[in-house]
mmCIF file of C-alpha atoms in Angstrom:
data_model
loop_
_atom_site.group_PDB
_atom_site.id
_atom_site.type_symbol
_atom_site.label_atom_id
_atom_site.label_comp_id
_atom_site.label_asym_id
_atom_site.label_seq_id
_atom_site.Cartn_x
_atom_site.Cartn_y
_atom_site.Cartn_z
ATOM 1 C CA MET A 138 17.183 42.959 -12.524
ATOM 2 C CA PRO A 139 16.993 40.044 -10.183
ATOM 3 C CA SER A 140 13.909 39.828 -7.991
ATOM 4 C CA SER A 141 14.215 39.775 -4.314
ATOM 5 C CA THR A 142 13.364 36.034 -4.439
ATOM 6 C CA ASP A 143 16.533 35.424 -6.475
ATOM 7 C CA VAL A 144 18.779 37.521 -4.632
ATOM 8 C CA SER A 145 17.634 35.746 -1.255
ATOM 9 C CA MET A 146 18.245 32.258 -2.952
ATOM 10 C CA ALA A 147 21.555 33.574 -4.257
ATOM 11 C CA VAL A 148 22.646 34.633 -0.775
ATOM 12 C CA SER A 149 21.690 31.237 0.716
ATOM 13 C CA ILE A 150 23.637 29.677 -1.986
ATOM 14 C CA ALA A 151 26.682 31.605 -1.050
ATOM 15 C CA ALA A 152 26.145 30.988 2.680
ATOM 16 C CA SER A 153 25.594 27.206 2.106
ATOM 17 C CA TRP A 154 28.692 26.945 0.298
ATOM 18 C CA ALA A 155 30.949 29.235 2.437
ATOM 19 C CA TRP A 156 31.575 26.884 5.239
ATOM 20 C CA GLY A 157 33.133 28.590 8.523
ATOM 21 C CA VAL A 158 36.635 27.166 7.848
ATOM 22 C CA SER A 159 36.922 29.190 4.535
ATOM 23 C CA LEU A 160 37.778 32.079 6.629
ATOM 24 C CA PHE A 161 40.547 30.466 8.678
ATOM 25 C CA VAL A 162 41.726 28.345 5.816
ATOM 26 C CA GLY A 163 41.723 31.274 3.311
ATOM 27 C CA MET A 164 43.794 33.443 5.716
ATOM 28 C CA GLU A 165 46.367 30.358 6.176
ATOM 29 C CA VAL A 166 46.534 30.094 2.427
ATOM 30 C CA VAL A 167 47.519 33.826 2.041
ATOM 31 C CA SER A 168 50.054 33.795 4.918
ATOM 32 C CA THR A 169 51.444 30.358 4.485
ATOM 33 C CA ARG A 170 51.377 29.578 0.733
ATOM 34 C CA GLY A 171 51.019 33.189 -1.060
ATOM 35 C CA LEU A 172 48.587 35.748 -2.411
ATOM 36 C CA ASP A 173 48.967 34.206 -5.692
ATOM 37 C CA VAL A 174 48.155 30.610 -4.605
ATOM 38 C CA PHE A 175 45.059 32.258 -2.713
ATOM 39 C CA VAL A 176 43.736 33.975 -5.652
ATOM 40 C CA ILE A 177 43.811 30.479 -7.644
ATOM 41 C CA TRP A 178 42.174 28.865 -4.827
ATOM 42 C CA ALA A 179 39.614 31.693 -4.640
ATOM 43 C CA LEU A 180 38.848 31.763 -8.368
ATOM 44 C CA GLY A 181 38.191 27.924 -8.192
ATOM 45 C CA ASN A 182 35.883 28.110 -5.057
ATOM 46 C CA THR A 183 33.895 30.985 -6.542
ATOM 47 C CA MET A 184 33.748 29.504 -10.031
ATOM 48 C CA ALA A 185 32.278 26.180 -8.661
ATOM 49 C CA LEU A 186 28.710 27.721 -7.952
ATOM 50 C CA ALA A 187 28.479 29.266 -11.459
ATOM 51 C CA VAL A 188 29.771 26.035 -13.204
ATOM 52 C CA PHE A 189 27.430 24.025 -11.205
ATOM 53 C CA GLY A 190 24.408 26.353 -12.397
ATOM 54 C CA LEU A 191 25.489 26.268 -15.839
ATOM 55 C CA THR A 192 25.890 22.484 -16.037
ATOM 56 C CA LEU A 193 22.596 21.759 -14.444
ATOM 57 C CA SER A 194 20.960 24.167 -16.797
ATOM 58 C CA ARG A 195 21.792 21.723 -19.464
ATOM 59 C CA LEU A 196 21.988 18.376 -17.601
ATOM 60 C CA ALA A 197 19.163 18.475 -15.088
ATOM 61 C CA LYS A 198 16.747 20.816 -16.699
ATOM 62 C CA GLY A 199 13.325 19.644 -16.036
ATOM 63 C CA MET A 200 14.240 17.217 -13.281
ATOM 64 C CA ARG A 201 11.828 17.852 -10.297
ATOM 65 C CA SER A 202 13.422 16.596 -7.286
ATOM 66 C CA VAL A 203 16.624 15.020 -5.604
ATOM 67 C CA SER A 204 15.267 11.429 -5.800
ATOM 68 C CA GLU A 205 14.834 11.630 -9.418
ATOM 69 C CA MET A 206 18.389 12.876 -9.753
ATOM 70 C CA ILE A 207 19.599 9.860 -7.377
ATOM 71 C CA ALA A 208 17.575 7.348 -9.836
ATOM 72 C CA ARG A 209 19.917 8.746 -12.605
ATOM 73 C CA ALA A 210 22.921 8.809 -10.630
ATOM 74 C CA PRO A 211 22.785 6.068 -7.690
ATOM 75 C CA VAL A 212 26.433 6.675 -6.617
ATOM 76 C CA TYR A 213 25.080 10.030 -5.248
ATOM 77 C CA LEU A 214 23.225 8.192 -2.384
ATOM 78 C CA LEU A 215 26.328 6.850 -1.258
ATOM 79 C CA ALA A 216 28.488 9.993 -1.394
ATOM 80 C CA ALA A 217 26.078 12.735 -0.289
ATOM 81 C CA PRO A 218 25.228 11.728 3.305
ATOM 82 C CA ILE A 219 29.140 11.222 3.961
ATOM 83 C CA MET A 220 29.581 14.761 2.487
ATOM 84 C CA GLN A 221 26.886 16.213 4.501
ATOM 85 C CA LEU A 222 28.338 14.591 7.540
ATOM 86 C CA ILE A 223 31.922 16.063 6.805
ATOM 87 C CA SER A 224 30.233 19.573 6.318
ATOM 88 C CA ALA A 225 28.788 19.400 9.591
ATOM 89 C CA LEU A 226 31.947 18.315 11.383
ATOM 90 C CA VAL A 227 33.942 20.911 9.625
ATOM 91 C CA ASN A 228 31.578 23.830 10.581
ATOM 92 C CA LEU A 229 31.220 22.664 14.275
ATOM 93 C CA THR A 230 35.150 22.628 14.440
ATOM 94 C CA ALA A 231 34.946 26.316 13.072
ATOM 95 C CA ILE A 232 32.241 27.208 15.639
ATOM 96 C CA ARG A 233 34.555 25.874 18.494
ATOM 97 C CA TYR A 234 37.493 28.004 17.255
ATOM 98 C CA ALA A 235 35.138 31.021 17.202
ATOM 99 C CA LEU A 236 33.842 30.392 20.650
ATOM 100 C CA THR A 237 37.680 30.186 22.064
ATOM 101 C CA LEU A 238 38.413 33.443 20.253
ATOM 102 C CA MET A 239 35.428 34.978 22.114
ATOM 103 C CA GLY A 240 36.602 33.567 25.507
ATOM 104 C CA VAL A 241 33.564 31.210 25.572
ATOM 105 C CA PRO A 242 34.443 27.827 26.384
ATOM 106 C CA SER A 243 34.531 25.772 23.263
ATOM 107 C CA SER A 244 32.550 23.003 24.961
ATOM 108 C CA CYS A 245 29.535 25.251 24.533
ATOM 109 C CA TRP A 246 29.198 24.203 20.838
ATOM 110 C CA PRO A 247 26.637 21.323 21.777
ATOM 111 C CA MET A 248 24.242 24.009 22.679
ATOM 112 C CA ILE A 249 24.437 25.712 19.193
ATOM 113 C CA LEU A 250 24.167 22.286 17.633
ATOM 114 C CA VAL A 251 20.808 21.771 19.402
ATOM 115 C CA VAL A 252 19.456 25.208 18.578
ATOM 116 C CA VAL A 253 20.329 24.622 14.845
ATOM 117 C CA VAL A 254 18.563 21.263 15.056
ATOM 118 C CA VAL A 255 15.265 22.608 16.523
ATOM 119 C CA TYR A 256 15.412 25.389 14.233
ATOM 120 C CA VAL A 257 15.733 23.382 11.276
ATOM 121 C CA ALA A 258 13.434 20.663 12.450
ATOM 122 C CA ILE A 259 10.741 23.286 12.820
ATOM 123 C CA GLY A 260 11.164 25.624 9.849
ATOM 124 C CA GLY A 261 12.725 23.526 7.319
ATOM 125 C CA LEU A 262 14.333 25.026 4.191
ATOM 126 C CA PRO A 263 12.351 28.226 4.071
ATOM 127 C CA TRP A 264 13.305 29.192 7.373
ATOM 128 C CA VAL A 265 16.950 28.037 6.593
ATOM 129 C CA VAL A 266 16.960 30.349 3.487
ATOM 130 C CA ALA A 267 15.276 33.285 5.270
ATOM 131 C CA SER A 268 17.770 33.467 7.896
ATOM 132 C CA HIS A 269 20.847 33.514 5.464
ATOM 133 C CA TRP A 270 20.385 37.054 4.113
ATOM 134 C CA PRO A 271 20.641 38.673 7.878
ATOM 135 C CA GLN A 272 23.597 36.262 8.747
ATOM 136 C CA TYR A 273 25.408 37.335 5.429
ATOM 137 C CA VAL A 274 24.862 41.073 6.050
ATOM 138 C CA ILE A 275 26.163 41.033 9.563
ATOM 139 C CA TRP A 276 29.249 38.654 9.023
ATOM 140 C CA MET A 277 30.460 40.892 5.885
ATOM 141 C CA GLY A 278 29.785 43.924 8.110
ATOM 142 C CA ALA A 279 31.905 42.419 10.900
ATOM 143 C CA LEU A 280 34.737 41.385 8.434
ATOM 144 C CA VAL A 281 35.011 44.489 6.569
ATOM 145 C CA TRP A 282 35.131 46.549 9.813
ATOM 146 C CA GLY A 283 37.615 44.263 11.377
ATOM 147 C CA VAL A 284 39.854 44.258 8.423
ATOM 148 C CA LEU A 285 39.811 48.050 8.043
ATOM 149 C CA SER A 286 40.402 48.756 11.577
ATOM 150 C CA ALA A 287 43.365 46.134 11.916
ATOM 151 C CA ARG A 288 46.662 47.776 12.867
ATOM 152 C CA GLU A 289 48.825 44.885 11.597
ATOM 153 C CA PRO A 290 51.066 46.054 8.511
ATOM 154 C CA ALA A 291 50.173 44.418 5.144
ATOM 155 C CA SER A 292 52.281 41.313 4.460
ATOM 156 C CA LEU A 293 52.806 40.326 0.850
ATOM 157 C CA GLN A 294 54.353 37.150 -0.301
ATOM 158 C CA MET A 295 54.178 34.720 -3.306
ATOM 159 C CA GLY A 296 54.482 30.915 -3.287
ATOM 160 C CA LEU A 297 53.094 29.742 -6.429
ATOM 161 C CA LYS A 298 56.654 28.735 -7.542
ATOM 162 C CA ASP A 299 56.616 26.231 -4.514
ATOM 163 C CA HIS A 300 52.816 25.403 -4.180
ATOM 164 C CA TRP A 301 51.588 25.248 -7.882
ATOM 165 C CA PRO A 302 50.444 21.707 -7.799
ATOM 166 C CA TRP A 303 48.275 22.272 -4.782
ATOM 167 C CA ALA A 304 46.976 25.530 -6.227
ATOM 168 C CA LEU A 305 45.987 23.913 -9.529
ATOM 169 C CA TRP A 306 44.514 20.689 -7.884
ATOM 170 C CA SER A 307 42.244 23.003 -5.605
ATOM 171 C CA ILE A 308 40.481 23.936 -8.873
ATOM 172 C CA PRO A 309 38.965 20.510 -9.593
ATOM 173 C CA MET A 310 38.375 19.882 -5.848
ATOM 174 C CA PHE A 311 35.949 22.911 -5.625
ATOM 175 C CA LEU A 312 34.502 22.361 -9.153
ATOM 176 C CA SER A 313 33.370 18.944 -7.908
ATOM 177 C CA GLY A 314 32.094 19.854 -4.572
ATOM 178 C CA PRO A 315 28.501 21.068 -5.476
ATOM 179 C CA PHE A 316 27.829 18.058 -7.430
ATOM 180 C CA LEU A 317 27.920 16.256 -4.218
ATOM 181 C CA ASP A 318 26.102 18.739 -1.945
ATOM 182 C CA GLN A 319 22.525 18.108 -1.133
ATOM 183 C CA GLN A 320 22.486 21.570 0.273
ATOM 184 C CA LEU A 321 22.995 23.062 -3.320
ATOM 185 C CA TRP A 322 20.852 20.619 -5.098
ATOM 186 C CA GLN A 323 18.042 21.490 -2.867
ATOM 187 C CA ARG A 324 18.363 25.062 -3.792
ATOM 188 C CA TRP A 325 18.382 24.067 -7.470
ATOM 189 C CA PHE A 326 15.084 22.202 -7.240
ATOM 190 C CA SER A 327 13.440 24.726 -5.032
ATOM 191 C CA SER A 328 14.155 27.484 -7.516
ATOM 192 C CA LYS A 329 11.036 28.289 -9.619
ATOM 193 C CA GLN A 330 13.127 28.952 -12.734
ATOM 194 C CA GLN A 331 16.058 26.439 -13.186
ATOM 195 C CA THR A 332 18.433 28.769 -14.748
ATOM 196 C CA PRO A 333 21.967 29.764 -14.070
ATOM 197 C CA ARG A 334 21.280 33.328 -13.036
ATOM 198 C CA VAL A 335 20.784 32.845 -9.596
ATOM 199 C CA TRP A 336 23.838 30.703 -9.333
ATOM 200 C CA LEU A 337 25.860 33.386 -11.044
ATOM 201 C CA LEU A 338 24.659 35.635 -8.474
ATOM 202 C CA GLY A 339 25.345 33.389 -5.578
ATOM 203 C CA GLY A 340 29.052 33.255 -7.057
ATOM 204 C CA LEU A 341 29.247 36.893 -7.008
ATOM 205 C CA PHE A 342 28.086 37.134 -3.401
ATOM 206 C CA PHE A 343 30.458 34.349 -2.484
ATOM 207 C CA GLY A 344 33.313 36.065 -4.387
ATOM 208 C CA ILE A 345 33.013 39.322 -2.616
ATOM 209 C CA TYR A 346 33.337 37.498 0.850
ATOM 210 C CA LEU A 347 36.333 35.722 -0.312
ATOM 211 C CA ALA A 348 38.131 38.981 -1.709
ATOM 212 C CA VAL A 349 37.698 40.328 2.015
ATOM 213 C CA VAL A 350 38.952 37.080 3.351
ATOM 214 C CA GLY A 351 42.179 37.413 1.146
ATOM 215 C CA MET A 352 42.495 41.065 2.620
ATOM 216 C CA ALA A 353 42.115 39.620 6.181
ATOM 217 C CA GLY A 354 45.034 37.297 5.482
ATOM 218 C CA LEU A 355 47.065 39.986 3.840
ATOM 219 C CA LYS A 356 46.669 42.877 6.166
ATOM 220 C CA GLY A 357 45.305 41.011 9.518
ATOM 221 C CA VAL A 358 41.821 41.200 11.186
ATOM 222 C CA GLN A 359 40.594 42.251 14.731
ATOM 223 C CA PRO A 360 39.915 39.064 16.750
ATOM 224 C CA TRP A 361 36.354 40.033 17.684
ATOM 225 C CA SER A 362 35.617 40.171 13.672
ATOM 226 C CA LEU A 363 37.253 37.026 13.131
ATOM 227 C CA ALA A 364 35.076 35.069 15.787
ATOM 228 C CA VAL A 365 31.824 36.801 14.649
ATOM 229 C CA THR A 366 32.383 36.260 10.952
ATOM 230 C CA ALA A 367 33.391 32.444 11.656
ATOM 231 C CA LEU A 368 30.729 31.743 13.781
ATOM 232 C CA LEU A 369 28.071 33.162 11.692
ATOM 233 C CA VAL A 370 29.523 31.607 8.496
ATOM 234 C CA ALA A 371 29.614 28.132 10.228
ATOM 235 C CA VAL A 372 26.115 28.493 11.612
ATOM 236 C CA SER A 373 24.770 29.588 8.326
ATOM 237 C CA THR A 374 26.003 26.373 6.558
ATOM 238 C CA LEU A 375 25.574 23.889 9.512
ATOM 239 C CA GLN A 376 21.693 24.955 9.292
ATOM 240 C CA SER A 377 22.088 24.082 5.570
ATOM 241 C CA ALA A 378 23.706 20.610 6.302
ATOM 242 C CA VAL A 379 20.994 19.471 8.864
ATOM 243 C CA GLU A 380 18.365 20.577 6.679
ATOM 244 C CA ALA A 381 20.186 18.656 3.731
ATOM 245 C CA VAL A 382 20.280 15.489 6.022
ATOM 246 C CA GLY A 383 16.580 15.877 6.938
ATOM 247 C CA SER A 384 15.552 16.023 3.287
ATOM 248 C CA PHE A 385 16.765 12.342 2.903
ATOM 249 C CA ALA A 386 13.700 11.190 4.933
ATOM 250 C CA THR A 387 10.122 10.886 3.454
ATOM 251 C CA THR A 388 8.111 11.491 6.437
ATOM 252 C CA ALA A 389 8.148 14.217 9.188
ATOM 253 C CA LYS A 390 8.792 11.575 11.799
ATOM 254 C CA ALA A 391 11.542 10.128 9.875
ATOM 255 C CA ARG A 392 13.070 13.543 9.257
ATOM 256 C CA VAL A 393 13.041 14.181 12.939
ATOM 257 C CA MET A 394 14.757 11.138 13.824
ATOM 258 C CA LEU A 395 17.328 11.477 11.170
ATOM 259 C CA ILE A 396 18.291 14.852 11.847
ATOM 260 C CA VAL A 397 18.681 13.843 15.887
ATOM 261 C CA ALA A 398 20.613 10.638 14.949
ATOM 262 C CA PHE A 399 23.024 12.929 12.666
ATOM 263 C CA ALA A 400 23.540 15.276 15.329
ATOM 264 C CA VAL A 401 24.479 12.660 17.758
ATOM 265 C CA ALA A 402 26.799 11.282 15.301
ATOM 266 C CA VAL A 403 28.371 14.368 14.594
ATOM 267 C CA ALA A 404 28.892 14.940 18.277
ATOM 268 C CA VAL A 405 30.567 11.624 18.848
ATOM 269 C CA VAL A 406 33.097 12.126 15.961
ATOM 270 C CA LEU A 407 33.739 15.580 16.876
ATOM 271 C CA LEU A 408 35.274 14.619 20.033
ATOM 272 C CA LYS A 409 38.468 14.405 18.137
ATOM 273 C CA GLU A 410 40.602 17.409 16.844
ATOM 274 C CA ILE A 411 40.784 18.031 13.220
ATOM 275 C CA ASP A 412 43.545 19.697 11.300
ATOM 276 C CA LEU A 413 41.506 21.843 8.918
ATOM 277 C CA LEU A 414 43.577 22.315 6.026
ATOM 278 C CA THR A 415 44.796 18.745 5.725
ATOM 279 C CA PHE A 416 41.487 17.423 6.282
ATOM 280 C CA TRP A 417 39.814 19.667 3.814
ATOM 281 C CA THR A 418 42.480 18.712 1.182
ATOM 282 C CA ALA A 419 41.830 15.099 1.659
ATOM 283 C CA TYR A 420 38.024 15.194 1.797
ATOM 284 C CA ALA A 421 37.802 17.487 -1.520
ATOM 285 C CA SER A 422 40.113 15.175 -3.300
ATOM 286 C CA VAL A 423 38.100 12.077 -2.604
ATOM 287 C CA ARG A 424 34.922 13.928 -3.650
ATOM 288 C CA VAL A 425 36.405 14.677 -7.389
ATOM 289 C CA PHE A 426 35.883 11.111 -8.202
ATOM 290 C CA PHE A 427 32.594 10.821 -6.984
ATOM 291 C CA ALA A 428 31.696 13.908 -8.750
ATOM 292 C CA LEU A 429 33.049 12.662 -11.972
ATOM 293 C CA ALA A 430 30.944 9.555 -11.834
ATOM 294 C CA ILE A 431 27.677 11.536 -10.982
ATOM 295 C CA VAL A 432 28.206 13.856 -14.066
ATOM 296 C CA THR A 433 29.116 10.879 -16.132
ATOM 297 C CA MET A 434 25.903 9.120 -15.188
ATOM 298 C CA LEU A 435 23.797 12.059 -15.981
ATOM 299 C CA LEU A 436 25.331 12.360 -19.465
ATOM 300 C CA ARG A 437 24.752 8.748 -20.282
ATOM 301 C CA ARG A 438 21.146 9.059 -19.137
ATOM 302 C CA ARG A 439 20.571 12.344 -21.106
ATOM 303 C CA PRO A 440 22.602 11.859 -24.221
ATOM 304 C CA TRP A 441 23.437 14.924 -26.593
ATOM 305 C CA ARG A 442 20.874 15.249 -29.436
ATOM 306 C CA HIS A 443 19.525 17.985 -31.662
ATOM 307 C CA GLY A 444 21.990 20.460 -30.204
ATOM 308 C CA ARG A 445 20.712 19.858 -26.528
ATOM 309 C CA ILE A 446 20.643 17.200 -23.837
ATOM 310 C CA LEU A 447 17.339 15.031 -23.996
ATOM 311 C CA GLY A 448 16.196 12.469 -21.521
ATOM 312 C CA PRO A 449 13.766 9.540 -21.759
ATOM 313 C CA GLU A 450 10.700 11.705 -21.293
ATOM 314 C CA ASP A 451 12.040 14.079 -24.226
ATOM 315 C CA ARG A 452 12.363 11.111 -26.491
ATOM 316 C CA GLU A 453 8.887 9.978 -25.866
ATOM 317 C CA VAL A 454 7.732 13.309 -26.927
ATOM 318 C CA LEU A 455 9.581 13.244 -29.981
ATOM 319 C CA GLU A 456 8.502 9.691 -30.759
ATOM 320 C CA ARG A 457 4.825 10.752 -30.902
#
């Protein structure tokens, strides 16, 4: 049986990977591209966490920190901060959508950003992980209730014949994502036992969420439920993104300065409107190539030997 710590970390993994736009994009995929396309899209999205955990259990076993991983794959230092910026931008866009659905002026989003920045700057990763479990329970409850109480008739369409290239390409787009996500690397290194079990469990929690998103796209959902779910999902991932940016700093003062500078940059860029599905597709396509470079570098630094991957420290032990 998984421990409560494993469950808490698994939920945090799912919340960090969810992104607020997953609700809107998932429902849009169901309604405009078809349920069969959504199933492929959702499977690739869910499998990404399990593949990441299984891969790291072989490639990154024994590494102690993100800085050690960066030393083995320097391209990560170029790509990861950009990806965290995009994560914050997309989730703040989802927050603006949610506020509009609630009847609250979308211009109020800076207040939410300030609260998240202060919360993360004070509590760090432990506070972020601790907050994800109650957020997940509330947003899942709101989403399930919103779907069950929806009065729209079920609308089923299949579009794989017309959209199969996009559907298949979404799989590598998702599988590459965690390898450039500082949020998920943080959770790998903070786990006491670097095993794939917690990642499989995280994939399960995330898969349950996507299954209900598919039902929402198929059957409809109450507007209040859509707003509450999108807001909490976006805030949970935004917390992780802000904390991930802060982790690049080596001192407490530098951490606060980096987080504040990051928040200002996000606020400036977010003044422009973003088309979520098009933006996500372009961004996810680019990260595939960075992820391939990172995995290749990890493989080159830890060559196969004796049926498992060995690094320099392992070879030193064998040579003694």
